PDB file of C-alpha atoms in Angstrom:
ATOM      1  CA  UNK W   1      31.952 -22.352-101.916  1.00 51.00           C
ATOM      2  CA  UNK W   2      34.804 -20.760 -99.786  1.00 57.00           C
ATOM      3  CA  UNK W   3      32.011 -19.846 -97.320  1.00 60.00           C
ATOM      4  CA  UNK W   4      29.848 -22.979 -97.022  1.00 59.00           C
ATOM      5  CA  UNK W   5      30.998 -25.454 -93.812  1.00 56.00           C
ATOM      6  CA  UNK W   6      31.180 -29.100 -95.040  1.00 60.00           C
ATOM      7  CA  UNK W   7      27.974 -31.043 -94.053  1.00 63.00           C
ATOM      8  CA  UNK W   8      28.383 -32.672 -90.765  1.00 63.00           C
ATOM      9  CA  UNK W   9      29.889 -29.600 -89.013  1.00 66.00           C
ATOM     10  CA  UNK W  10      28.027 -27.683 -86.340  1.00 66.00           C
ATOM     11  CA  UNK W  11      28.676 -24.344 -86.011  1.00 70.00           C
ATOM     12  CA  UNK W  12      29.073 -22.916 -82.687  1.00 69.00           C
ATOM     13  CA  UNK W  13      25.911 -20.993 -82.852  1.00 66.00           C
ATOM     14  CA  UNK W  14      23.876 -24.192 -83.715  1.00 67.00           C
ATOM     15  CA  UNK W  15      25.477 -25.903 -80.583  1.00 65.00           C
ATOM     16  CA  UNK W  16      24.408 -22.950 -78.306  1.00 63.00           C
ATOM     17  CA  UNK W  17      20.921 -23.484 -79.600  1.00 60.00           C
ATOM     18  CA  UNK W  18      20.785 -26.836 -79.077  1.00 59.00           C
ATOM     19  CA  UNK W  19      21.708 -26.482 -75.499  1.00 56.00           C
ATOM     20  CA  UNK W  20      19.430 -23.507 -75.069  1.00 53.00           C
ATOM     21  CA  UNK W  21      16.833 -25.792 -76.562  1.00 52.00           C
ATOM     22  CA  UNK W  22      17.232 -28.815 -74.398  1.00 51.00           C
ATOM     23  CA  UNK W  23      14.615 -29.358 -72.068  1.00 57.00           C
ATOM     24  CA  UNK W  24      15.125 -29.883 -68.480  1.00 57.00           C
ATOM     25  CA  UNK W  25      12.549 -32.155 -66.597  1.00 57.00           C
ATOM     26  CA  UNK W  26      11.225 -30.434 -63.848  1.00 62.00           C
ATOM     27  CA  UNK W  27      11.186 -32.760 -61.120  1.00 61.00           C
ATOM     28  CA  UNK W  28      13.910 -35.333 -61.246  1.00 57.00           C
ATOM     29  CA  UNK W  29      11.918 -38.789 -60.438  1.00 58.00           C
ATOM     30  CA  UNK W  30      11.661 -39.376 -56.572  1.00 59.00           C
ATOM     31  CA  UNK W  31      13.307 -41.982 -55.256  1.00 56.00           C
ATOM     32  CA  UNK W  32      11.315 -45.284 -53.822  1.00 55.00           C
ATOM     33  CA  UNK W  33      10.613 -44.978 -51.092  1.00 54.00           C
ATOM     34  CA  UNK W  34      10.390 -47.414 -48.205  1.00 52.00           C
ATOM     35  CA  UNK W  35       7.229 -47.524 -45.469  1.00 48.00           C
ATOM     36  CA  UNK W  36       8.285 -48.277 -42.208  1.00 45.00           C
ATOM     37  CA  UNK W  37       5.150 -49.410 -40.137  1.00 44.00           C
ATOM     38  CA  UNK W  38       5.812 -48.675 -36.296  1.00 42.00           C
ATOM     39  CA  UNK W  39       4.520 -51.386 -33.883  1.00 45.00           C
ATOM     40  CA  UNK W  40       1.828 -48.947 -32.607  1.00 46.00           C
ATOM     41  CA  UNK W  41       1.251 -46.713 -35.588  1.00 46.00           C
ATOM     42  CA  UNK W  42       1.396 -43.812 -33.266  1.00 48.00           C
ATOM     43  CA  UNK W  43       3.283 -41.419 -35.011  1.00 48.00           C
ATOM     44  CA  UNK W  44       6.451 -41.601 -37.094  1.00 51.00           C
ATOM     45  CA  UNK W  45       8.615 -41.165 -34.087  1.00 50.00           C
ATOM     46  CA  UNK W  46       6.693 -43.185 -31.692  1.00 49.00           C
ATOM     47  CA  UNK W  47       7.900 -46.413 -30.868  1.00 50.00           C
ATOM     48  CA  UNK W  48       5.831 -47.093 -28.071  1.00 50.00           C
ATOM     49  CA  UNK W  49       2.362 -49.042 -27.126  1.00 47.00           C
ATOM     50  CA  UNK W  50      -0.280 -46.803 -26.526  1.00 52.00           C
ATOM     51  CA  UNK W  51      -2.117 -48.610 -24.662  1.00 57.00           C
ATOM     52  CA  UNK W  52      -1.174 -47.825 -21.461  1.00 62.00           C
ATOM     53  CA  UNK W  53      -3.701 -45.514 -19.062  1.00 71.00           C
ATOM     54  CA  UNK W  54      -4.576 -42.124 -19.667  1.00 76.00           C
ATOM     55  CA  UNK W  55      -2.709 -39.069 -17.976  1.00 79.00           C
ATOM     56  CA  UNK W  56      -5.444 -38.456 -15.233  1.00 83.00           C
ATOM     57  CA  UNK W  57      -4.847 -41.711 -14.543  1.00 80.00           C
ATOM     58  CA  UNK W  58      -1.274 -41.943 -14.211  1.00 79.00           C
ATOM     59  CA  UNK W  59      -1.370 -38.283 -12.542  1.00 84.00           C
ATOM     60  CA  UNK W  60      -4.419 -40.049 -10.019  1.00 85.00           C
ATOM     61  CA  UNK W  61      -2.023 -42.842  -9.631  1.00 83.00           C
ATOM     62  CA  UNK W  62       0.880 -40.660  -8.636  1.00 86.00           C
ATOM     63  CA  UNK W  63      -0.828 -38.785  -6.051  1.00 89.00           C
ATOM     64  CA  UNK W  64      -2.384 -41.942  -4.189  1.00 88.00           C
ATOM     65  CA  UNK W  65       1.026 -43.534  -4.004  1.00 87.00           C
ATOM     66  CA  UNK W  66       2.139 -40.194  -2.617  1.00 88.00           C
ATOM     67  CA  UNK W  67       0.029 -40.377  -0.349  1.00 91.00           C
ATOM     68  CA  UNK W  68       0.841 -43.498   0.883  1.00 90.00           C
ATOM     69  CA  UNK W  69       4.403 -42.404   1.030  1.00 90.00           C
ATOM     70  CA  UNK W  70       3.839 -39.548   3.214  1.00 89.00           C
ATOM     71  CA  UNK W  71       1.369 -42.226   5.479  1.00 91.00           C
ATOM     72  CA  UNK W  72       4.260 -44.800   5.432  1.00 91.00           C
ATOM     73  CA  UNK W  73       6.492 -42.117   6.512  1.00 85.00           C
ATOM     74  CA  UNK W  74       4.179 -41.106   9.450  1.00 82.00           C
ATOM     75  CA  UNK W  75       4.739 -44.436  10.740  1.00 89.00           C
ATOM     76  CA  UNK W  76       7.990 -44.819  10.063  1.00 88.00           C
ATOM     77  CA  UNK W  77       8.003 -46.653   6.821  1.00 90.00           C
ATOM     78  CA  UNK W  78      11.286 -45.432   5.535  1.00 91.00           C
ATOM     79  CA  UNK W  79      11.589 -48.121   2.618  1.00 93.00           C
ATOM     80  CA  UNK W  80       8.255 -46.774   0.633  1.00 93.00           C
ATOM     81  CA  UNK W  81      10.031 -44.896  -1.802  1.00 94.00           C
ATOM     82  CA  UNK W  82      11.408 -48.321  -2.969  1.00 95.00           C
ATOM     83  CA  UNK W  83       8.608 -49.954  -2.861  1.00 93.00           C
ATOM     84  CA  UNK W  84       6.588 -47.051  -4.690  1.00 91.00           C
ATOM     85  CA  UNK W  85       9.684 -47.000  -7.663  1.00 93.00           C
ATOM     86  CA  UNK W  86       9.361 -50.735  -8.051  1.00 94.00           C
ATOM     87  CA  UNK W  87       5.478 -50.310  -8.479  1.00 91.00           C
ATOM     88  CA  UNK W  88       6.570 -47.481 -11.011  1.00 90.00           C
ATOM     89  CA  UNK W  89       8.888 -49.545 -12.873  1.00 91.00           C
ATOM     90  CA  UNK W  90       6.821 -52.605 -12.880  1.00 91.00           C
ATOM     91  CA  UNK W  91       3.995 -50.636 -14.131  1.00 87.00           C
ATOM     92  CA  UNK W  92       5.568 -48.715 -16.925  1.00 87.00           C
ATOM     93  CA  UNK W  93       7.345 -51.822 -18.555  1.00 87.00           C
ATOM     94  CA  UNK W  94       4.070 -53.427 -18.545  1.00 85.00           C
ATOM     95  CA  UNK W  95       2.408 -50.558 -19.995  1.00 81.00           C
ATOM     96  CA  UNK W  96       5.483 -50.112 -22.337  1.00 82.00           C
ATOM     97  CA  UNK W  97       5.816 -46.269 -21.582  1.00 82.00           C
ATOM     98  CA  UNK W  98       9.286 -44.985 -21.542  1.00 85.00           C
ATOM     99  CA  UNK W  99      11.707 -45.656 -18.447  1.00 86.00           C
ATOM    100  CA  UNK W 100      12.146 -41.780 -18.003  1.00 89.00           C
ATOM    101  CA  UNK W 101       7.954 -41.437 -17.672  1.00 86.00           C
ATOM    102  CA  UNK W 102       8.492 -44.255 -14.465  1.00 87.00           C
ATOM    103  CA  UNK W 103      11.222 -42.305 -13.139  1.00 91.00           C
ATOM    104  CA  UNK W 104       9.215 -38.817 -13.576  1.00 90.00           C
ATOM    105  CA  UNK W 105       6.191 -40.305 -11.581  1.00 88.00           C
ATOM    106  CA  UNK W 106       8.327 -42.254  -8.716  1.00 91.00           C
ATOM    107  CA  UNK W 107      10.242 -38.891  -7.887  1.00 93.00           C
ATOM    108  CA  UNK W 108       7.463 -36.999  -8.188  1.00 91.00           C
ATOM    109  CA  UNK W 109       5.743 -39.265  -5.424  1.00 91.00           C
ATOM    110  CA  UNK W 110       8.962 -40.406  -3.315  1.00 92.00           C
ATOM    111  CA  UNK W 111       9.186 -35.957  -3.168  1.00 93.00           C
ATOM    112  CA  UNK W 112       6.076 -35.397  -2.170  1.00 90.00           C
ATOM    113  CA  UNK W 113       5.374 -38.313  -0.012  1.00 91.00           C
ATOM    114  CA  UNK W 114       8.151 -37.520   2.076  1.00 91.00           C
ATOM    115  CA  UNK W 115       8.069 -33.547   1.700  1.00 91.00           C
ATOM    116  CA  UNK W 116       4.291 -33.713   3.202  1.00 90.00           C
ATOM    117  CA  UNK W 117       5.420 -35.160   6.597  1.00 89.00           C
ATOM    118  CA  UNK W 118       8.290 -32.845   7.205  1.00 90.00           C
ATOM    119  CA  UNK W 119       6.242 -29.810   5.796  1.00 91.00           C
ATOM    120  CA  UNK W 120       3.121 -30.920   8.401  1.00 91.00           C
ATOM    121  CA  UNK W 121       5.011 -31.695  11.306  1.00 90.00           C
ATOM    122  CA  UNK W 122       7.262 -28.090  10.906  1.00 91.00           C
ATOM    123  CA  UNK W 123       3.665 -26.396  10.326  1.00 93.00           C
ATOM    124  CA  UNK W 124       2.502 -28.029  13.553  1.00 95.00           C
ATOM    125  CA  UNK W 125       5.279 -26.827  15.498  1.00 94.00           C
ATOM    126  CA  UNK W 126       7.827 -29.677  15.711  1.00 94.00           C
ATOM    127  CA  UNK W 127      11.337 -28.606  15.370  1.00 94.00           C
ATOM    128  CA  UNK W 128      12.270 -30.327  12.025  1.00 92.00           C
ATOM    129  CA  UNK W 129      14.626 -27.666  11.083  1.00 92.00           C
ATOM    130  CA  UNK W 130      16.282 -27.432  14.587  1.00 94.00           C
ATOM    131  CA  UNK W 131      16.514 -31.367  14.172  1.00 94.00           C
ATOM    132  CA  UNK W 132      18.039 -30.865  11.360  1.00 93.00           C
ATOM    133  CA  UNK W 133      20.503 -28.758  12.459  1.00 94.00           C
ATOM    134  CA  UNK W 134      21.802 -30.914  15.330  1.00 94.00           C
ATOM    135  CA  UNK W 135      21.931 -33.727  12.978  1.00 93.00           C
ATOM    136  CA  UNK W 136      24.258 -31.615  10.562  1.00 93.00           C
ATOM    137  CA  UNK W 137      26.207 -30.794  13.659  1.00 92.00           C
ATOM    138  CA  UNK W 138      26.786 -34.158  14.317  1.00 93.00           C
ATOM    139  CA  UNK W 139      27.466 -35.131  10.630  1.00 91.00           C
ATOM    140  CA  UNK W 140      29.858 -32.429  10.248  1.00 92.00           C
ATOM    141  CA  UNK W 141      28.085 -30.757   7.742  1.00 88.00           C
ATOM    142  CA  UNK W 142      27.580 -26.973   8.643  1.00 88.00           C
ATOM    143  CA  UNK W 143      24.749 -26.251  10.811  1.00 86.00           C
ATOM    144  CA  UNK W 144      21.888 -25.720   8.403  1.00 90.00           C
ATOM    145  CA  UNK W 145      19.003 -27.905   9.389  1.00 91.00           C
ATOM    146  CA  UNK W 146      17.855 -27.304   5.478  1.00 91.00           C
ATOM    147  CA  UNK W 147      21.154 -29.601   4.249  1.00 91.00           C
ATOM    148  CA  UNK W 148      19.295 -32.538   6.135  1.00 92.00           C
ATOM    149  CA  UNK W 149      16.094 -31.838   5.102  1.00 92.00           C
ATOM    150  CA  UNK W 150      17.292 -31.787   1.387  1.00 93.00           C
ATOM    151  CA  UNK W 151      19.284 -34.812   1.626  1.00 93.00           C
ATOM    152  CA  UNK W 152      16.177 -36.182   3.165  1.00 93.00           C
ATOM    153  CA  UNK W 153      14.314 -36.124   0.296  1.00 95.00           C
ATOM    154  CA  UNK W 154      17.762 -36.847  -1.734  1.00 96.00           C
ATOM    155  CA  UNK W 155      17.757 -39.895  -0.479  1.00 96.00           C
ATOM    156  CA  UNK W 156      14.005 -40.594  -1.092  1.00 95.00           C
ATOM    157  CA  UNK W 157      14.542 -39.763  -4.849  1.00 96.00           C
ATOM    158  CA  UNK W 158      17.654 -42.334  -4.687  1.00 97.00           C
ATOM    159  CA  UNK W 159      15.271 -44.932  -3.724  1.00 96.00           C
ATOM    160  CA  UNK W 160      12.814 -44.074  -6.094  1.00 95.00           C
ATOM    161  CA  UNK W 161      15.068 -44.451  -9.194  1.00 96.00           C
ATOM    162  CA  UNK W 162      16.418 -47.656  -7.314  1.00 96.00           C
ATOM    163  CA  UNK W 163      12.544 -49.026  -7.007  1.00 95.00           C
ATOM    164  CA  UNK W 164      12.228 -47.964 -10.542  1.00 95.00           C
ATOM    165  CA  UNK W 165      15.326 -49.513 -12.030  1.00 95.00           C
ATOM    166  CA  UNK W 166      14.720 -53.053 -10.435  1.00 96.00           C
ATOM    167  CA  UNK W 167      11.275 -53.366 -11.086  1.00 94.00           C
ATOM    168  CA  UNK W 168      11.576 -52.452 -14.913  1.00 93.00           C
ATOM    169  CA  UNK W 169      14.639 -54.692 -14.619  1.00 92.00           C
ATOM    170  CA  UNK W 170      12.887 -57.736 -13.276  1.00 92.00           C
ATOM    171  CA  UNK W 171       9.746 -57.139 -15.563  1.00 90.00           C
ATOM    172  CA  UNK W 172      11.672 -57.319 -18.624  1.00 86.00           C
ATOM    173  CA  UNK W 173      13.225 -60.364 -17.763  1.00 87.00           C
ATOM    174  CA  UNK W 174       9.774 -61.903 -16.872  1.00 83.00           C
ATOM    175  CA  UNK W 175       8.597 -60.949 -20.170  1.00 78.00           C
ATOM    176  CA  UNK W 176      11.447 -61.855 -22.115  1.00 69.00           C
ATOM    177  CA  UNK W 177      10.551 -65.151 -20.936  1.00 67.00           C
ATOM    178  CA  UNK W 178       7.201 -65.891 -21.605  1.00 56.00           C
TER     179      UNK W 178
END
C-alpha cells in the first residue's frame, strides 16, 4: 500500500494525457457578421450611382466641348473654360460620378480646346511663340515664348477646376433642396 496514490490524485502522467487528449475545434466559430448594402450595389467599395452615361459617351462629350473651346477661342471667347467646367461640374453631380472624374474631363477639354488654336495658328505660320516671347519680355519673365504659352493653358486649367467647383457647388445645393 506504500505504492498506491490515494483516490482522487492525478498523477502527472494522467494530466499530460488528458491534455494530449483534449480536442481542439478546428475552426473557432466566425463571428456575425454584418451586410452592408451600398446605395448602388456596385461593388463593395463603390459608393456611387451608376447610372450615369457610358465612357464613349463621356469621352464623345469631352471632345465636343473641346471643340467648342478651341472655336470659342478662335473668336475670342476667353471665358469657355469656365463655362465648359461648370457644364462638367453640373453634369457629374447630377450623374453622381466623383468630383475628380469632372475635373479629369474639364482639363482635359479646357487643354485641348485652347492647345488646338495655338498649335493651328503656329502650324499656319503665325508667330505664337515670338508673341510669346515679347509678352514674357514685357512681364519680366525670361524671354521664352513657351513660359506664356504654358501659362496659357495654366490658366485655362484654373478656369476649368473653377467652372467645375461652382457648378458641383451650386448643384448640390439645388438638390439638397428639393
Amino acid at each position: 500500500m506504500t505504492n498506491a496514490e490515494p483516490r482522487g490524485v492525478t498523477t502527472d502522467a494522467e494530466r499530460r494525457a488528458e491534455t494530449v487528449t483534449t480536442e481542439i475545434p478546428a475552426d473557432p466559430p466566425a463571428a456575425p457578421t454584418a451586410v452592408v448594402e451600398t446605395a448602388t450595389g456596385s461593388g463593395p467599395h463603390s459608393n456611387r450611382d451608376t447610372r450615369g452615361p457610358g465612357a464613349r459617351t463621356v469621352w464623345a462629350t469631352v471632345f465636343g466641348t473641346a471643340v467648342t473651346v478651341a472655336l470659342a477661342a478662335a473668336v475670342q471667347g476667353w471665358f469657355a473654360p469656365f463655362v465648359v467646367g461648370l457644364a462638367f461640374g453640373t453634369l457629374t453631380a447630377r450623374w453622381r460620378v466623383r468630383a475628380r472624374a469632372g475635373v479629369l474631363y474639364a482639363t482635359v477639354a479646357a487643354l485641348g480646346g485652347w492647345a488646338t488654336p495655338l498649335a493651328w495658328r503656329a502650324l499656319s505660320g503665325e508667330p505664337v511663340v515670338a508673341t510669346g516671347r515679347t509678352v514674357a519680355a514685357l512681364a519680366g519673365l525670361p524671354p521664352s515664348g513657351w513660359v506664356v504659352i504654358a501659362a496659357t493653358l495654366l490658366i485655362a486649367v484654373i478656369q476649368a477646376l473653377l467652372g467645375v467647383w461652382v457648378g458641383r457647388t451650386v448643384s448640390s445645393l439645388f438638390t439638397a433642396r428639393g
